[in-house]
XYZ file of C-alpha atoms in Angstrom:
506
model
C 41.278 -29.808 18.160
C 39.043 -26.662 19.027
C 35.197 -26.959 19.479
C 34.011 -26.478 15.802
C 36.604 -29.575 15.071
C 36.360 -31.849 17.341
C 32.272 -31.731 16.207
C 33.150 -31.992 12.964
C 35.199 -35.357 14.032
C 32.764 -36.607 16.474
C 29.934 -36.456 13.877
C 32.295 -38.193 11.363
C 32.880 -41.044 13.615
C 29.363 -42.120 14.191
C 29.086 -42.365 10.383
C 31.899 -44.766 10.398
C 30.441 -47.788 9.483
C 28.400 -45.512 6.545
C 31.842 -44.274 5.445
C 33.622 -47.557 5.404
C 31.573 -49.006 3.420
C 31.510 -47.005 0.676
C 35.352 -45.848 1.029
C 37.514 -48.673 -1.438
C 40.982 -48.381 -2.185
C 40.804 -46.794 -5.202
C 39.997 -42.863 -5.487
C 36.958 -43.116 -7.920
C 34.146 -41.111 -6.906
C 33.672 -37.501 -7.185
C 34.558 -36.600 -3.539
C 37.908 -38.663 -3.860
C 38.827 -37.020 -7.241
C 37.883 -33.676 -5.443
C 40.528 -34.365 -2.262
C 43.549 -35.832 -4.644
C 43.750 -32.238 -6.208
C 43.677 -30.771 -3.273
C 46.207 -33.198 -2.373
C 48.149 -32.055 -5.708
C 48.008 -28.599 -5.093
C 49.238 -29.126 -1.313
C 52.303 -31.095 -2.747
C 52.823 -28.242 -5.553
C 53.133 -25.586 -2.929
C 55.639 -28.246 -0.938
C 59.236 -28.526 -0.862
C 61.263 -30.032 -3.666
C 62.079 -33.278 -2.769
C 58.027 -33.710 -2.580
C 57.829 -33.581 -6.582
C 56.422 -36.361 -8.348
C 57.173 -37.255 -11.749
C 54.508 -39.380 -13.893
C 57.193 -42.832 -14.668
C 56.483 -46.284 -14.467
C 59.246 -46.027 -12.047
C 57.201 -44.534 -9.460
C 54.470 -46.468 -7.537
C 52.325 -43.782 -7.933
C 51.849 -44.163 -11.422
C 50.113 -46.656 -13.519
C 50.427 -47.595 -17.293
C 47.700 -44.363 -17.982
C 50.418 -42.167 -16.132
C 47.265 -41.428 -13.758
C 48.306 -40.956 -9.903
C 46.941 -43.500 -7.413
C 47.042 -40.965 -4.653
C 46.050 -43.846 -2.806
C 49.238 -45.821 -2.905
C 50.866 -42.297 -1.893
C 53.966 -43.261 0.961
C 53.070 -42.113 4.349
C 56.067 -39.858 4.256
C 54.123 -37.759 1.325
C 50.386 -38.150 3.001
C 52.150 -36.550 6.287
C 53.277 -33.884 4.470
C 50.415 -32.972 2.561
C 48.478 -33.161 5.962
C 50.668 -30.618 7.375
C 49.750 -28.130 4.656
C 46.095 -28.415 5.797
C 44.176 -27.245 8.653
C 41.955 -30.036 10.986
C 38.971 -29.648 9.095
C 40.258 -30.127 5.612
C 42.382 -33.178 7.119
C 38.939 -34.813 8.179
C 37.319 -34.302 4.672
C 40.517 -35.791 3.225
C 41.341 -39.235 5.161
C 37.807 -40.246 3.437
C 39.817 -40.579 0.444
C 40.673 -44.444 1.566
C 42.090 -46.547 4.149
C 45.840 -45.092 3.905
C 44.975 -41.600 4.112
C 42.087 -42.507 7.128
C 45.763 -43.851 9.066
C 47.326 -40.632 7.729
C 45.002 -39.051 9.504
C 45.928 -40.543 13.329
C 49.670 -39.390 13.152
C 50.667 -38.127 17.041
C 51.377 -34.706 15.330
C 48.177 -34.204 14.633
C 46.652 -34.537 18.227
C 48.665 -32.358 20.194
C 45.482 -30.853 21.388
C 42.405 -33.110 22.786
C 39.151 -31.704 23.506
C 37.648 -34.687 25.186
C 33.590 -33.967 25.625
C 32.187 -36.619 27.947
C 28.722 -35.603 27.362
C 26.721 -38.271 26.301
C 27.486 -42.636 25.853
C 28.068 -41.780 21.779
C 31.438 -39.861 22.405
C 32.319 -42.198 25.269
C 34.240 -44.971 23.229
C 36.280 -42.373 21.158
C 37.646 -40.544 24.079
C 38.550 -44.173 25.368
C 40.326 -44.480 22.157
C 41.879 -41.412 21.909
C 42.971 -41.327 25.451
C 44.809 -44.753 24.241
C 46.418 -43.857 22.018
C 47.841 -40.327 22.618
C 47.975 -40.693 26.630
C 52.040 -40.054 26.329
C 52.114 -37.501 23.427
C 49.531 -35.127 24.128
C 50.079 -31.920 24.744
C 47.262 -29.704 25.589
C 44.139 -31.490 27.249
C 40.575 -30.815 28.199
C 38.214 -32.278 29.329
C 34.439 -31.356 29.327
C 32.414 -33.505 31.442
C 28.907 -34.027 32.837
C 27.857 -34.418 35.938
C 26.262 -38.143 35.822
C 28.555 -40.801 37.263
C 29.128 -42.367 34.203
C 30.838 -39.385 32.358
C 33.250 -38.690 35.770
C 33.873 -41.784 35.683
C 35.627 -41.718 32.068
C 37.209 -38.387 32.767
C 38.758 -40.230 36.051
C 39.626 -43.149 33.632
C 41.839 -40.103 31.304
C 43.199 -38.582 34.256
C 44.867 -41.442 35.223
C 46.144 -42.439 31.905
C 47.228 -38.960 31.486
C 49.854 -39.715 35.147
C 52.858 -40.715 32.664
C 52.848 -37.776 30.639
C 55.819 -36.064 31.318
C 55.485 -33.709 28.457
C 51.861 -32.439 28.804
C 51.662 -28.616 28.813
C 47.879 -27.750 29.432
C 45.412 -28.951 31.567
C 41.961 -27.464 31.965
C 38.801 -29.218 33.051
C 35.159 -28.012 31.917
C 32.507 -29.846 34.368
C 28.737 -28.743 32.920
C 27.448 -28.649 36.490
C 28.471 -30.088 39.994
C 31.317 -32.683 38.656
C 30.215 -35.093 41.482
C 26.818 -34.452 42.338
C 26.635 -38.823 42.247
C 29.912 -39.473 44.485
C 30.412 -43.290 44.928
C 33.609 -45.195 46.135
C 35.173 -45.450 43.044
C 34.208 -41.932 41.428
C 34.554 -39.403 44.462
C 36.469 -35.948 44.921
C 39.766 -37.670 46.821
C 40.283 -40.106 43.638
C 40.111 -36.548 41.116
C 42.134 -35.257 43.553
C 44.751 -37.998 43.818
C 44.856 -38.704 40.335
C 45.299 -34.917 39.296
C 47.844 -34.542 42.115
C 50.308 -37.296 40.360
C 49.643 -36.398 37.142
C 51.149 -32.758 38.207
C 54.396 -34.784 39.926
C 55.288 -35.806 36.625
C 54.361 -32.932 34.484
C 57.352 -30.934 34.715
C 56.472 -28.404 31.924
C 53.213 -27.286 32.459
C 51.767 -24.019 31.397
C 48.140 -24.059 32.368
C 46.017 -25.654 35.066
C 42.555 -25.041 35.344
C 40.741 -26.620 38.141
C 37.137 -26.131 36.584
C 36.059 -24.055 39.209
C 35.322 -27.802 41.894
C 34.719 -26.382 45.074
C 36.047 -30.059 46.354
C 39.357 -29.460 44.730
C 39.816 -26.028 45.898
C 38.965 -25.984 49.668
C 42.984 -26.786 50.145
C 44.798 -25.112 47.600
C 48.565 -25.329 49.526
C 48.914 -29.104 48.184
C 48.836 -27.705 44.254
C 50.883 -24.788 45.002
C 53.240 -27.072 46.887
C 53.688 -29.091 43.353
C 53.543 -27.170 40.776
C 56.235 -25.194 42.734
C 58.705 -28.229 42.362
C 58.044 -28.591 39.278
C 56.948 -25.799 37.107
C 57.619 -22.697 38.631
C 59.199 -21.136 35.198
C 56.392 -22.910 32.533
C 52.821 -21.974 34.697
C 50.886 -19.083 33.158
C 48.057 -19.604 33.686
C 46.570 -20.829 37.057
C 42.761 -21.319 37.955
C 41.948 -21.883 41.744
C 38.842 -19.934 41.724
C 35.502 -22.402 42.690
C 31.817 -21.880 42.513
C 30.055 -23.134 45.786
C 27.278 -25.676 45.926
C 26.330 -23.551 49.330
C 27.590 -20.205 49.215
C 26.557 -19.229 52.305
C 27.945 -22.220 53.803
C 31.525 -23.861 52.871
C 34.861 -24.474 54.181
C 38.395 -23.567 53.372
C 41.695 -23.786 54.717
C 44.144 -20.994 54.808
C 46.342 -20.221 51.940
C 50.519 -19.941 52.227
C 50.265 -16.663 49.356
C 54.209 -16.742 49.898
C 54.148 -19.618 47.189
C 52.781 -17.430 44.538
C 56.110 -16.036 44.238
C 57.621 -18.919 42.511
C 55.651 -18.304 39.372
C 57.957 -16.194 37.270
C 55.819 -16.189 33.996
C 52.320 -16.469 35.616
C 50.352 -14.284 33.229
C 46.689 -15.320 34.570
C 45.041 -15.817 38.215
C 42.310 -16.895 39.280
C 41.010 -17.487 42.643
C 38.464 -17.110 45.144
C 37.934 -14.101 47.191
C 37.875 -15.901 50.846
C 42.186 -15.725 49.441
C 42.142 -12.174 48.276
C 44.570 -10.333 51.093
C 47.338 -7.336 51.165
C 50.200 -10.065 51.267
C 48.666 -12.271 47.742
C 49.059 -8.795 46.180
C 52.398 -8.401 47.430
C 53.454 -11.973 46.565
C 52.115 -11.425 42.802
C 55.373 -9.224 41.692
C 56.612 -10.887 38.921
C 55.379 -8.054 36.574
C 53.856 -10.600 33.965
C 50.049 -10.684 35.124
C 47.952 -9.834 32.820
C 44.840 -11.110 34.147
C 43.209 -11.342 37.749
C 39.811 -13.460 38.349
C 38.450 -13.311 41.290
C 35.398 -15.099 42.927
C 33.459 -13.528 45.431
C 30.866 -16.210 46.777
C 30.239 -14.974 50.376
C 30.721 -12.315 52.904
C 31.524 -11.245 56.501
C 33.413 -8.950 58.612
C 35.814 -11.749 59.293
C 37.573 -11.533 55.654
C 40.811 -8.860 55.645
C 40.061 -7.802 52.666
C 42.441 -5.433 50.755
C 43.007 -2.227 50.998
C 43.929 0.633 48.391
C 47.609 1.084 49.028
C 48.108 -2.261 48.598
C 46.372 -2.223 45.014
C 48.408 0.738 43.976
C 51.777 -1.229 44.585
C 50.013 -3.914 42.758
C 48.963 -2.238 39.686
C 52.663 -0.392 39.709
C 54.107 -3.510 39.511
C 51.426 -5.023 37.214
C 50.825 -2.758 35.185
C 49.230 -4.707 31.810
C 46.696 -6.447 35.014
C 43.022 -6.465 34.109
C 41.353 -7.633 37.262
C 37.742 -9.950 36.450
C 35.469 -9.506 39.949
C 32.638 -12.212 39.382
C 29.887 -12.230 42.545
C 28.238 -15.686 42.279
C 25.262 -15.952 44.755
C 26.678 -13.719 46.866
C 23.871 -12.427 48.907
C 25.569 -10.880 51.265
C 28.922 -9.727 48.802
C 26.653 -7.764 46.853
C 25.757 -5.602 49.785
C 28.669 -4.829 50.250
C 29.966 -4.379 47.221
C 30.769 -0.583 47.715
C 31.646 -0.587 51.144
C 33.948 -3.067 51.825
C 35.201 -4.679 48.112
C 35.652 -2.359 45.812
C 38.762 -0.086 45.956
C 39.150 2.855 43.461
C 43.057 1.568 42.819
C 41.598 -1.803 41.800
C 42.224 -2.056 37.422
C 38.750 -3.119 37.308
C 37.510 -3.926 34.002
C 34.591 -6.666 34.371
C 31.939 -7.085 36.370
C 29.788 -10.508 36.634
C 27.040 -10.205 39.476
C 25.227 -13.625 38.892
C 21.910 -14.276 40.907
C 22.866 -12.287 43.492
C 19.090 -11.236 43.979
C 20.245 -7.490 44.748
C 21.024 -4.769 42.755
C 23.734 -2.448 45.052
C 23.131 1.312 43.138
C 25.862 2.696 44.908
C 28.553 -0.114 43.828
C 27.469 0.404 40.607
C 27.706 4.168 40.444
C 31.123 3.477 42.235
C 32.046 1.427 39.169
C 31.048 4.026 36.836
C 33.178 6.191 38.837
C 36.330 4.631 39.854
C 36.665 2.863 36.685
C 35.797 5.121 33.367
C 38.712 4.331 31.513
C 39.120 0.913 32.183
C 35.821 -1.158 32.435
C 34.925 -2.694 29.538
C 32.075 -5.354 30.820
C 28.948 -5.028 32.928
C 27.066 -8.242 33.200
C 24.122 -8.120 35.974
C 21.774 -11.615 36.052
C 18.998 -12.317 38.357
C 16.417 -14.370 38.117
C 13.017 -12.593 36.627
C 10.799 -14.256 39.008
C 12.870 -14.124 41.906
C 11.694 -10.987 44.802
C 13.575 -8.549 44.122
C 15.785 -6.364 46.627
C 17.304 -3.428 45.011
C 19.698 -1.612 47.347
C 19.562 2.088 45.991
C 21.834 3.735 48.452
C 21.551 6.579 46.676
C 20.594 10.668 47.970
C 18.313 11.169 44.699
C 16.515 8.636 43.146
C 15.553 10.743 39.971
C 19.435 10.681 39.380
C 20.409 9.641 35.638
C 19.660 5.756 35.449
C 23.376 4.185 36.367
C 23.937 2.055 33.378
C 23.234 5.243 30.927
C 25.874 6.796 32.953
C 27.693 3.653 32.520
C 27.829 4.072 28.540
C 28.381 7.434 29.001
C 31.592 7.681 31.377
C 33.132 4.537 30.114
C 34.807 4.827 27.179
C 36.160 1.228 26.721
C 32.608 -0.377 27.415
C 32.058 -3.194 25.304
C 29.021 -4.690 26.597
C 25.863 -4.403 28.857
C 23.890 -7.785 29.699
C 21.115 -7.139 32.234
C 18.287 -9.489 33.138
C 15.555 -9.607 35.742
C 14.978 -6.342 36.999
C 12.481 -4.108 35.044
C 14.370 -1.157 32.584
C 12.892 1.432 30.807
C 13.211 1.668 27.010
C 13.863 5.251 27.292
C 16.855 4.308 29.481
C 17.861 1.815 27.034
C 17.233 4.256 24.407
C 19.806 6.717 26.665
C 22.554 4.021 26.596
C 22.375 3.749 22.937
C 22.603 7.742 22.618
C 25.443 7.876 24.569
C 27.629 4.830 24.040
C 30.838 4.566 23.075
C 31.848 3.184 19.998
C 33.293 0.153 21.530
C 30.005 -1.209 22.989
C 29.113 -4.529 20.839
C 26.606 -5.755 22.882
C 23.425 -4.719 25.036
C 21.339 -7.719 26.102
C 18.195 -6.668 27.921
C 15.294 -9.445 28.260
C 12.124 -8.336 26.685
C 9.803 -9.357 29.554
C 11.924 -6.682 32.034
C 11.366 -3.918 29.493
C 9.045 -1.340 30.913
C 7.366 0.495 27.702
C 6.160 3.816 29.929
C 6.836 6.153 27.415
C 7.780 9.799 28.133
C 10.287 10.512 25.207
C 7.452 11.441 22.253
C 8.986 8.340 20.350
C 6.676 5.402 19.849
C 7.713 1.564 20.808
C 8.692 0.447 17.065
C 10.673 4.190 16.751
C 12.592 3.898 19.696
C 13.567 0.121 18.054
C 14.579 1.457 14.925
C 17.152 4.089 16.793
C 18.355 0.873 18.767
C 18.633 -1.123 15.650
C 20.142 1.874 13.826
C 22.922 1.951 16.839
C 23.885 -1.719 17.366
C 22.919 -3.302 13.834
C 19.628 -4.643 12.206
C 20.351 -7.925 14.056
C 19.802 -6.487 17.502
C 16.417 -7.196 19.309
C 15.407 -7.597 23.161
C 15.487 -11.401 23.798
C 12.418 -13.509 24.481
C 11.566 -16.112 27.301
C 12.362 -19.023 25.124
C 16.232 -17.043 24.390
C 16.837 -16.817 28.121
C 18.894 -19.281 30.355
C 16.299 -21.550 32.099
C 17.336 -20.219 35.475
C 16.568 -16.912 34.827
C 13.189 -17.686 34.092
C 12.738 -20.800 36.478
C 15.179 -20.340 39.080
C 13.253 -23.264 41.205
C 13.553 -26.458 38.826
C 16.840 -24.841 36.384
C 20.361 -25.608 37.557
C 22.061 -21.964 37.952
C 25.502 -23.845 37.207
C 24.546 -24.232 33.762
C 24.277 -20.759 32.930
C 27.225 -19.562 35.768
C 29.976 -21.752 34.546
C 30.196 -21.167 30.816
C 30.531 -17.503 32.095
C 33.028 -17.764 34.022
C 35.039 -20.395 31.997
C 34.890 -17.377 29.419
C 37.661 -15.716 32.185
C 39.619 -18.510 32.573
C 40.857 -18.507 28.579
């Protein structure tokens, strides 16, 4: 079940009681007439041996010769299931009773969003979770941060342990996952719990850690399992954290040598304190197609990489798109050009979340290094936040960066840019230069700085814009903003970083 389904459901089963009691056994009312044609035209379109003839024979038939799609065998309601997609199956097991089982059949439930995100949804993950625990195949699980919700999400987990056929396992926390740690909900139990789950998963294609700094300060006892037992299934692999304190955290020290057992990893993520010479090496299968990394903070301690080594990387990888997201990195963003950039790297997107710094030079090094290949710039500060804007730069009358941005890169798809103050006529520049492929330019209106000095009035200089990127394009308000970006003092930052990042995980 994707997002949109899984909704659909969710909203269906609080109307249960509402459905049952207007749902009899016999297909009467107009919706029910409505879903046994549908039904019929699914079973015209099936195989042979699903044709129905209109005999008294047949229990399907009544004296009228008028179906009773309600008496259908659940042989025939599986098959006509399979012929339709979630949603349609939802709408259709309100026909009756026998079609709402229909609806519950393993098959069906391969894939379990579970979305522990308020006490209405709470019984109906327990139930699903009971009854698919051993046939599931692909699992995730969205949770919030209050006790309650980790709680059930520790209760799945460990129901999850005997599944020795599960393929994909990605967790979604909305914030901290245990910002209210107790005895009996607390990092070691995830930990422990996740840990056997992987001893007995011995197909497993994806596991996503959900970016918990708890869970990802050792990463050597995950590698150490998955490499017993899926070293030919894993694709994709998510290590990468963001830090409660990223000025401030711990980590242990990473045996990269382990990476080579992954023969069909496809997608990595992880954290930059890991980023070395030797995990480049050790990433030779030739499959990646996707590196996130996580820069959080930064000192003269890390080794770093160096270009040579990204050359042999990218010659070996050569499909690689490499994700560099700087999450409160105070310090990283200073030294963005100096020290983590390389021009070898197959740079393509950039996420520089509430850094508090904007680093000119590393961003006319991007524009630079990586013309053909970037394809995302996505800058976010908070507005009210003081600002610190590193120019680094010999002339500051040079061409604003992002216009040369649009300019250079030809495979730019989008520009997001909040909480430092931009000239319309520079926005005005990026949409006079851009490349076909740019979709989106997000500027916040309350950073736009209306000093004129193109002849063109406000609402003209619009109307290009809206000419450029579609009638449906304007500069966003306060009330469109994330809350941190506005308030970074009383706003969580999590809330807006993590669906960001989760967006490079898929």
């Amino acid at each position: 079940m994707d997002v949109d389904e899984y909704e659909a459901f969710d909203e269906f089963i609080r109307d249960e009681d509402d459905v049952k009691s207007t749902i009899t056994t016999k297909t009467t009312t107009t919706t029910t007439s409505i879903a046994a044609a549908n039904a019929a035209a699914a079973v015209t379109v099936a195989p042979s041996h699903l044709s129905l003839s209109t005999n008294n024979n047949n229990p399907l038939a009544c004296q009228d010769n008028a179906f009773h799609w309600n008496n259908a065998p659940d042989v025939v309601l599986y098959e006509i299931f399979c012929y339709l997609p979630q949603k349609s199956r939802l709408i259709a097991s309100q026909v009756c009773r026998q079609w709402r089982y229909a609806l519950f059949h393993p098959s069906f439930w391969k894939k379990i969003t579970f979305c522990l995100s308020n006490h209405d949804n709470i019984m109906w993950s327990r139930c699903l979770a009971d009854t698919y625990y051993a046939s599931v195949r692909e699992v995730t699980i969205r949770c919030d941060s209050a006790e309650v919700f980790t709680r059930e999400a520790l209760n799945i987990l460990e129901k999850l342990k005997c599944n020795r056929q599960l393929r994909k396992l990605i967790i979604e926390p909305t914030r901290c996952m245990f910002e209210e740690s107790s005895e009996e909900c607390n990092p070691d139990i995830f930990i422990k719990q996740v840990e056997n789950l992987l001893r007995n998963s011995k197909y497993l294609e994806t596991f996503n850690l959900g970016c918990i700094e708890e869970a990802t300060e050792d990463l050597n006892p995950w590698l150490e399992i998955l490499t017993q037992n899926s070293t030919n299934s894993l694709k994709h692999l998510c290590l990468a954290s963001v830090k409660e304190d990223p000025q401030h955290y711990d980590y242990l020290e990473l045996q990269v040598s382990l990476f080579k057992n992954f023969t069909q990893l496809t997608l990595l993520a992880i954290d930059y304190d890991h980023l070395s010479n030797d995990l480049l090496l050790s990433l030779n299968n030739g499959k990646l197609e996707r590196l996130v990394v996580h820069v959080h903070s930064y000192n003269g301690e890390y080794m770093g990489t160096d270009n040579n080594a990204w050359l042999a990387f990218t010659q070996k990888n050569p499909k690689c798109e490499l994700r560099l997201n700087l999450i409160h990195s105070f310090n990283g963003v200073r030294f963005l050009d100096s020290a983590i950039l390389r021009p070898a790297m197959p740079l393509t997107h950039i996420k520089v979340l509430f850094c508090e710094c904007l680093n000119m030079m590393g961003l006319n090094k991007i524009t630079e290094w990586y013309s053909d290949k970037l394809k995302s710039i996505v800058w976010i500060d908070s507005i009210s936040y003081p600002k610190d804007v590193e120019r680094m730069v010999d002339n500051l009358a040079d061409p604003d960066v992002l216009v040369l941005a649009a300019w250079k890169c030809k495979n730019l798809r989008e520009i997001v840019h909040f909480g430092r103050s931009y000239s319309l006529n520079n926005l005005l520049g990026i949409v006079r230069v851009k490349p076909s492929t740019l979709k989106r330019l997000e500027f916040a209106e309350i950073d736009i700085d209306h000093d004129l000095e193109c002849g063109l009035s406000i609402d003209e200089i619009i109307d290009e814009i809206k000419g450029a990127m579609g009638k449906q394009w304007h500069l966003l308000s306060v009330d469109e903003l994330p809350d941190v970006v506005v308030d970074p003092v009383d706003s969580d930052s999590r809330e807006t970083i993590l669906p960001l990042v989760f967006e490079d995980l898929k």
